[in-house]
Short mmCIF file of C-alpha atoms in Angstrom, two decimals:
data_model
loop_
_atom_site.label_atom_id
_atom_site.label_comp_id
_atom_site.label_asym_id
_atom_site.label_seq_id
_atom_site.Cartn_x
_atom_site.Cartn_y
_atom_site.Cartn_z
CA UNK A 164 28.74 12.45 0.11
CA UNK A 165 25.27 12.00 -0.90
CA UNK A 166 24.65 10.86 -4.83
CA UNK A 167 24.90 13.53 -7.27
CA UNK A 168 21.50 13.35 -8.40
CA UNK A 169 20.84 15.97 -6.14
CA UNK A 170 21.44 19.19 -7.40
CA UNK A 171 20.81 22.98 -6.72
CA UNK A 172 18.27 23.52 -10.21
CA UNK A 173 15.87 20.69 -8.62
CA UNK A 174 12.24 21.46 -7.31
CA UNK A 175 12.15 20.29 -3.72
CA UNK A 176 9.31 18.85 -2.88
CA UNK A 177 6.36 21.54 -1.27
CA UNK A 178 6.68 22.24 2.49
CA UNK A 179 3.68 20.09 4.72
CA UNK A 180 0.94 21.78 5.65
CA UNK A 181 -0.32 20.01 8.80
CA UNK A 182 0.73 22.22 11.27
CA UNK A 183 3.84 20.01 12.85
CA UNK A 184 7.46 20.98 12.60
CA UNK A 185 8.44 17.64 10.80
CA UNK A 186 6.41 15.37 9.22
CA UNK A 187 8.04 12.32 10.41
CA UNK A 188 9.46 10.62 13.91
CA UNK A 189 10.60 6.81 15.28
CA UNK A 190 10.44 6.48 18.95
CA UNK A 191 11.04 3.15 19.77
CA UNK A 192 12.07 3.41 23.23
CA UNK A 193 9.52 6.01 24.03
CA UNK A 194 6.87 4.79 26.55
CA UNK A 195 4.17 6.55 29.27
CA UNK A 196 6.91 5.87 31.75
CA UNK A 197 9.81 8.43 29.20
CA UNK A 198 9.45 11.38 31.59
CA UNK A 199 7.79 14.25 29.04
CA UNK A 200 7.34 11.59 25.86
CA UNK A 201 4.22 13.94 24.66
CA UNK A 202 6.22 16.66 24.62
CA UNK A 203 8.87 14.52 22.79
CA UNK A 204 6.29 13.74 20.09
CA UNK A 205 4.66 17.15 19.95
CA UNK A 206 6.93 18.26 16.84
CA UNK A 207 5.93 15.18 14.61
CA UNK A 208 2.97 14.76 12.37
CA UNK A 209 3.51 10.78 12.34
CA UNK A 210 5.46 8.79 14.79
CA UNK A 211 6.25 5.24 14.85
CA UNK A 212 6.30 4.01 18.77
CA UNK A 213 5.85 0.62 20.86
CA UNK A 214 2.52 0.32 21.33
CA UNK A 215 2.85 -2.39 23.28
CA UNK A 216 3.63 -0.15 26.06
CA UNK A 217 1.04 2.36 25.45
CA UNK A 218 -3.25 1.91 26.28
CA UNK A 219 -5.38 2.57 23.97
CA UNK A 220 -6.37 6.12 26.15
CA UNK A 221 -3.09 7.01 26.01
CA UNK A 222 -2.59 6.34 21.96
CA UNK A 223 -5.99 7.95 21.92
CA UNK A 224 -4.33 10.86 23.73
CA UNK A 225 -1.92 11.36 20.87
CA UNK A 226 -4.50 11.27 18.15
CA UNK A 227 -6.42 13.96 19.98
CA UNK A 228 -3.39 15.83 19.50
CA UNK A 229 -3.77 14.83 15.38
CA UNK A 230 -0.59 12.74 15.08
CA UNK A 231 -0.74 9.66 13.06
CA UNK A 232 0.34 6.98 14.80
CA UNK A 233 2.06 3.63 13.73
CA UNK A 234 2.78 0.53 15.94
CA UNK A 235 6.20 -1.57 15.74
CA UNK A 236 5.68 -4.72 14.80
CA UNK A 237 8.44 -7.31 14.46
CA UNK A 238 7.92 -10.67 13.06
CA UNK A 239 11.24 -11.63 12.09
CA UNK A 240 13.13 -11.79 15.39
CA UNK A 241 12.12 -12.10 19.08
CA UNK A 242 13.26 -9.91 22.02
CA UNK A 243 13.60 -11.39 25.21
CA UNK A 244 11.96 -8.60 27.31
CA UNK A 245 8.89 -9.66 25.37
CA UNK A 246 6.02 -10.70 27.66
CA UNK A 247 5.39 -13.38 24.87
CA UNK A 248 9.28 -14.75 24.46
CA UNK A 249 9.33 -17.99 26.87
CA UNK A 250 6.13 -19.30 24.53
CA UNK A 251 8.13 -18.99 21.58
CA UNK A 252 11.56 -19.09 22.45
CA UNK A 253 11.85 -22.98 20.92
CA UNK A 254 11.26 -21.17 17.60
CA UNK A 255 14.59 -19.41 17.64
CA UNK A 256 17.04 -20.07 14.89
CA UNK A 257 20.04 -17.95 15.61
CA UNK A 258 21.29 -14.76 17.81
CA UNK A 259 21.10 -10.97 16.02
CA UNK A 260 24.16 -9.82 15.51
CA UNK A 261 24.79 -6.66 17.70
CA UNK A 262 21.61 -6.97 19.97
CA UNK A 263 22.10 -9.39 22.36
CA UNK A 264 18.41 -8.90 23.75
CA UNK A 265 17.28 -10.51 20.28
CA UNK A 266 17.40 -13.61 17.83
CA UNK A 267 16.04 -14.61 14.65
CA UNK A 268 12.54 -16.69 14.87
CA UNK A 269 11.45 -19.14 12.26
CA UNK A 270 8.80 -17.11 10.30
CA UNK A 271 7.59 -20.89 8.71
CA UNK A 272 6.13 -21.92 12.07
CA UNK A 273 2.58 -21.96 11.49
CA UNK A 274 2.32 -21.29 15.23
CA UNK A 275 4.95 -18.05 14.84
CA UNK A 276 2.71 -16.96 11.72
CA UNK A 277 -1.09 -17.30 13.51
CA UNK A 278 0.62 -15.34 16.97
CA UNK A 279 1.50 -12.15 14.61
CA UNK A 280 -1.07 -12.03 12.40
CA UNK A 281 -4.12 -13.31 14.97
CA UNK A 282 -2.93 -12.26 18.16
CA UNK A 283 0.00 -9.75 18.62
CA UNK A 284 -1.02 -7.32 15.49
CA UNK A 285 -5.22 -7.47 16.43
CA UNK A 286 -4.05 -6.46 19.83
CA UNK A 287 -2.50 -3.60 18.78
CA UNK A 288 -4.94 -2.46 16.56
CA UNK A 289 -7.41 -2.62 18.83
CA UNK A 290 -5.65 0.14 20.46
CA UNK A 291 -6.70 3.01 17.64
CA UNK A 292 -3.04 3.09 15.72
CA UNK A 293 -2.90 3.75 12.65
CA UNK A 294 -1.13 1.17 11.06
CA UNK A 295 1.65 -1.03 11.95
CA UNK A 296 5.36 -0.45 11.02
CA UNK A 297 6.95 -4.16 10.37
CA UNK A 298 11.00 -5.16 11.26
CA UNK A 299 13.07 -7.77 10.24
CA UNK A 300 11.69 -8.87 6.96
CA UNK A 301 15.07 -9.47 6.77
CA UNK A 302 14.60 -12.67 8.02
CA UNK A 303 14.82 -13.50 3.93
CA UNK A 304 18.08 -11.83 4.07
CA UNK A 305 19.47 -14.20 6.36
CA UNK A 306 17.45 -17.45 5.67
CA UNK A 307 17.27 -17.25 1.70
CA UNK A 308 14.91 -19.99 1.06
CA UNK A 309 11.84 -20.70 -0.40
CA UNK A 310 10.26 -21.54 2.62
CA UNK A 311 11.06 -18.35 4.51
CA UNK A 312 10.06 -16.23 1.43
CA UNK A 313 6.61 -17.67 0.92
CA UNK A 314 5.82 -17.13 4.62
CA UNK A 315 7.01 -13.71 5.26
CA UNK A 316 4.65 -13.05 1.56
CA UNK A 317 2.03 -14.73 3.77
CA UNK A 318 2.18 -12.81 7.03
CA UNK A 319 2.62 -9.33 5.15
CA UNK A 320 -0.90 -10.16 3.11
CA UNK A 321 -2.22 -11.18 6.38
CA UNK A 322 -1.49 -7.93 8.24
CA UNK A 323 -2.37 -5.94 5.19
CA UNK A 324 -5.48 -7.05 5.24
CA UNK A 325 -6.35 -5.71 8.91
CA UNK A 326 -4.78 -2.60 8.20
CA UNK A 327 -4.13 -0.61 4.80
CA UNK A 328 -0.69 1.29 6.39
CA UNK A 329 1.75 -1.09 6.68
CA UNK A 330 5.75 0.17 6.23
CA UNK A 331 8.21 -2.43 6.32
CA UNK A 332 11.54 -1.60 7.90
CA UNK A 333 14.37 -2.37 5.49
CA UNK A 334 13.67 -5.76 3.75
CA UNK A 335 15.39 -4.70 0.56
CA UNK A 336 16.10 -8.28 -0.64
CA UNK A 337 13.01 -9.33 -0.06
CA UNK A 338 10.67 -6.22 -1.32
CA UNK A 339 13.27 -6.20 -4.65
CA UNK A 340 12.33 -9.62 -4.90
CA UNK A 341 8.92 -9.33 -4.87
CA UNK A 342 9.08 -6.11 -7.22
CA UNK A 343 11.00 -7.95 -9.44
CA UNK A 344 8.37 -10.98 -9.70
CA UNK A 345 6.13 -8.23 -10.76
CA UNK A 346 4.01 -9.05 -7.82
CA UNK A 347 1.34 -5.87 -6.40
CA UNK A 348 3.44 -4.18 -3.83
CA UNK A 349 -0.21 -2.96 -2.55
CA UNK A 350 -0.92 -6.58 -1.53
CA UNK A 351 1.72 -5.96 0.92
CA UNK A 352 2.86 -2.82 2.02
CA UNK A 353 1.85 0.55 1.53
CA UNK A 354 5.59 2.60 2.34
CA UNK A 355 8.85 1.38 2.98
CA UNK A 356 11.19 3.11 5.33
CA UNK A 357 14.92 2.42 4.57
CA UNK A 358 17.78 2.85 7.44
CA UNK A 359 20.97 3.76 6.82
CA UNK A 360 20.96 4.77 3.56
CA UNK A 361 23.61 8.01 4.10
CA UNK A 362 24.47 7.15 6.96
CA UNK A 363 26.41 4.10 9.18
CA UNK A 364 26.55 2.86 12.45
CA UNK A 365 29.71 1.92 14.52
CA UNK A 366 28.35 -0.50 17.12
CA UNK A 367 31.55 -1.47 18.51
CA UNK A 368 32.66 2.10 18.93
CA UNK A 369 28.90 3.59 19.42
CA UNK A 370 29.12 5.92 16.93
CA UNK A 371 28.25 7.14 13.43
CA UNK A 372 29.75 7.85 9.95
CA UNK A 373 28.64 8.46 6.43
CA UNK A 374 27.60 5.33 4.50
CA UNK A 375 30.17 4.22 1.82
CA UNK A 376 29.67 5.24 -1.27
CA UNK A 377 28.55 1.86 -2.83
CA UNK A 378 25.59 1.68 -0.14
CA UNK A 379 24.55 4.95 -0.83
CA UNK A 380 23.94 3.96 -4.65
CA UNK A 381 22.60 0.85 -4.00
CA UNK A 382 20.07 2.22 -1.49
CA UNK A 383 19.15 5.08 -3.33
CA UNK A 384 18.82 3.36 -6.85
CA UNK A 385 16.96 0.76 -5.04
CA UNK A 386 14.03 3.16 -3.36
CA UNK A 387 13.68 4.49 -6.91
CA UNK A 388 12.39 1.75 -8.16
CA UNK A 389 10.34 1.10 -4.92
CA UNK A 390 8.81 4.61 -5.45
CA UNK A 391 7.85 3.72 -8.92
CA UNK A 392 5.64 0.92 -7.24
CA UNK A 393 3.74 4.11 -5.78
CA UNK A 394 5.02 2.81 -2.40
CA UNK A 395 5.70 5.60 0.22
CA UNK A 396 9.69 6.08 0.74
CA UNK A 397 11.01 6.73 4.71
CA UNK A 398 14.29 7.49 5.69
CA UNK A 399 15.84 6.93 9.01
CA UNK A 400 19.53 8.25 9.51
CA UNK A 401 21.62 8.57 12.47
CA UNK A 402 23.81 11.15 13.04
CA UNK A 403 24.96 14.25 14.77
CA UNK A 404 26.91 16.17 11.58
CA UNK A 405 24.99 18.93 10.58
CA UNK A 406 26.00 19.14 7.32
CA UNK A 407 24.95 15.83 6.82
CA UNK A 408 21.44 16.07 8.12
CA UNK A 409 21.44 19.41 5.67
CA UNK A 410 22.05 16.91 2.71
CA UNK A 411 19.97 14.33 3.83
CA UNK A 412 17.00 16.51 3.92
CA UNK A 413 18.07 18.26 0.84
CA UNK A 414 17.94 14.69 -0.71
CA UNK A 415 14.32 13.64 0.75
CA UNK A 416 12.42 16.85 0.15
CA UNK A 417 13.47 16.70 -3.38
CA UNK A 418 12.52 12.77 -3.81
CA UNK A 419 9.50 13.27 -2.12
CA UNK A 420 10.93 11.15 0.25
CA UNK A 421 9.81 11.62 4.51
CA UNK A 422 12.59 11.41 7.11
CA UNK A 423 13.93 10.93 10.68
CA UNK A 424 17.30 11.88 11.27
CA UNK A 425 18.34 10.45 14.89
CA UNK A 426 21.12 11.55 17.19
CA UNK A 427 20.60 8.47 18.93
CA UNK A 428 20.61 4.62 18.20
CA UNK A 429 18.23 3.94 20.62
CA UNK A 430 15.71 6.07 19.23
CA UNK A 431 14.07 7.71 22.26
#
């Protein structure tokens, strides 16, 4: 059940303007090659794909079409399908629970930190996105130290300074942290988009459920006080009850809040 601060007498936020059908899409698994992908996209204002896999015609191609257009980024973990894995593979510290294809990289590495920030994230700016959409600043999570703290702080003002849209993918610990230290989100990130918050995902089984209760009020107490910050709040949900994705929108248009609701975990 979602919190009961929602409630029939609230104002929900105003209906978009811009012409799309939602305001909000992550397509991670979406490339040239997805048979149809810009017919996939066509109903969302701004979508979050690999832009790795895409030229900078064909992310031209979807600005033409006025989406707004955000690059994955992730600089807490390596894949190994990565064109760039084998040169950093000796920075591995341990495997990612539930996706065998990736592991978490030590974030400290001065080598690691000059790649992201001088390399991988100019490259795919270069391309005409947007801004970049970051994973796994939960790297903190699992390494709490000092050391891994200070450097993810150090690649997020990096990459904010080449590009003024930056969301961070989860990273509660560490963006609470850094709230908390009364630090200027601004420095870092301009929106934060939060999965799972309503809703759960049964890897074993491959399925979905609601979130417990307890996660739901942590998560939701927690993006209040992110929103406060005047940081821009993104939800990501997966699952196939309707009712659910009724509630979850009910929720974000009355925050304020933008959302992707997927029926899928691979997001394509």
């Amino acid at each position: 059940m979602i919190p009961a601060c929602i409630c029939i007498s609230c104002t929900p936020a105003p209906e978009a303007s811009t012409g799309f059908l939602h305001e909000y899409g992550v397509f991670l698994n979406l490339s040239p090659e997805t048979a149809g992908y810009e017919a996939k996209l066509a109903n969302y204002h701004t979508v979050v794909i690999d832009a790795q896999y895409f030229s900078k015609e064909e992310i031209k191609g979807l600005k033409d079409k006025d989406h707004i257009v955000y690059s994955y980024l992730n600089i807490g973990s390596i894949e190994n399908f990565r064109n760039y894995f084998n040169e950093y593979k000796s920075l591995i510290l341990s495997n990612y629970e539930n996706w065998d294809e990736e592991y978490w990289i030590n974030v400290s590495d001065p080598v690691w930190k000059d790649f992201i920030t001088d390399r991988l994230a100019p490259s795919l700016l270069e391309k005409g996105v947007d801004g970049l959409f970051i994973d796994n600043v939960d790297i903190y999570y699992q390494y709490r130290s000092e050391k891994i703290y200070n450097s993810v702080t150090d690649i997020l003002k990096r990459l904010k300074s080449k590009s003024p849209n930056i969301i961070i993918n989860g990273g509660d610990t560490f963006i609470s942290r850094y709230i908390d230290e009364k630090k200027q989100p601004a420095d870092i990130l301009s929106g934060i988009n939060q999965e799972t918050v309503f809703t759960a995902i049964d890897f074993e089984k491959g399925s979905f459920r609601p979130a417990d209760i307890e996660t739901q009020e942590y998560f939701t107490d927690y993006l209040k006080k992110a929103q406060k910050q005047n940081i821009d709040i993104f939800l990501l949900e997966y699952t196939n009850d309707d009712k659910l994705r009724d509630e979850i929108k009910h929720y974000c248009d009355i925050n304020g809040y933008l959302y992707y609701i997927s029926s899928s975990i691979e997001l394509n």
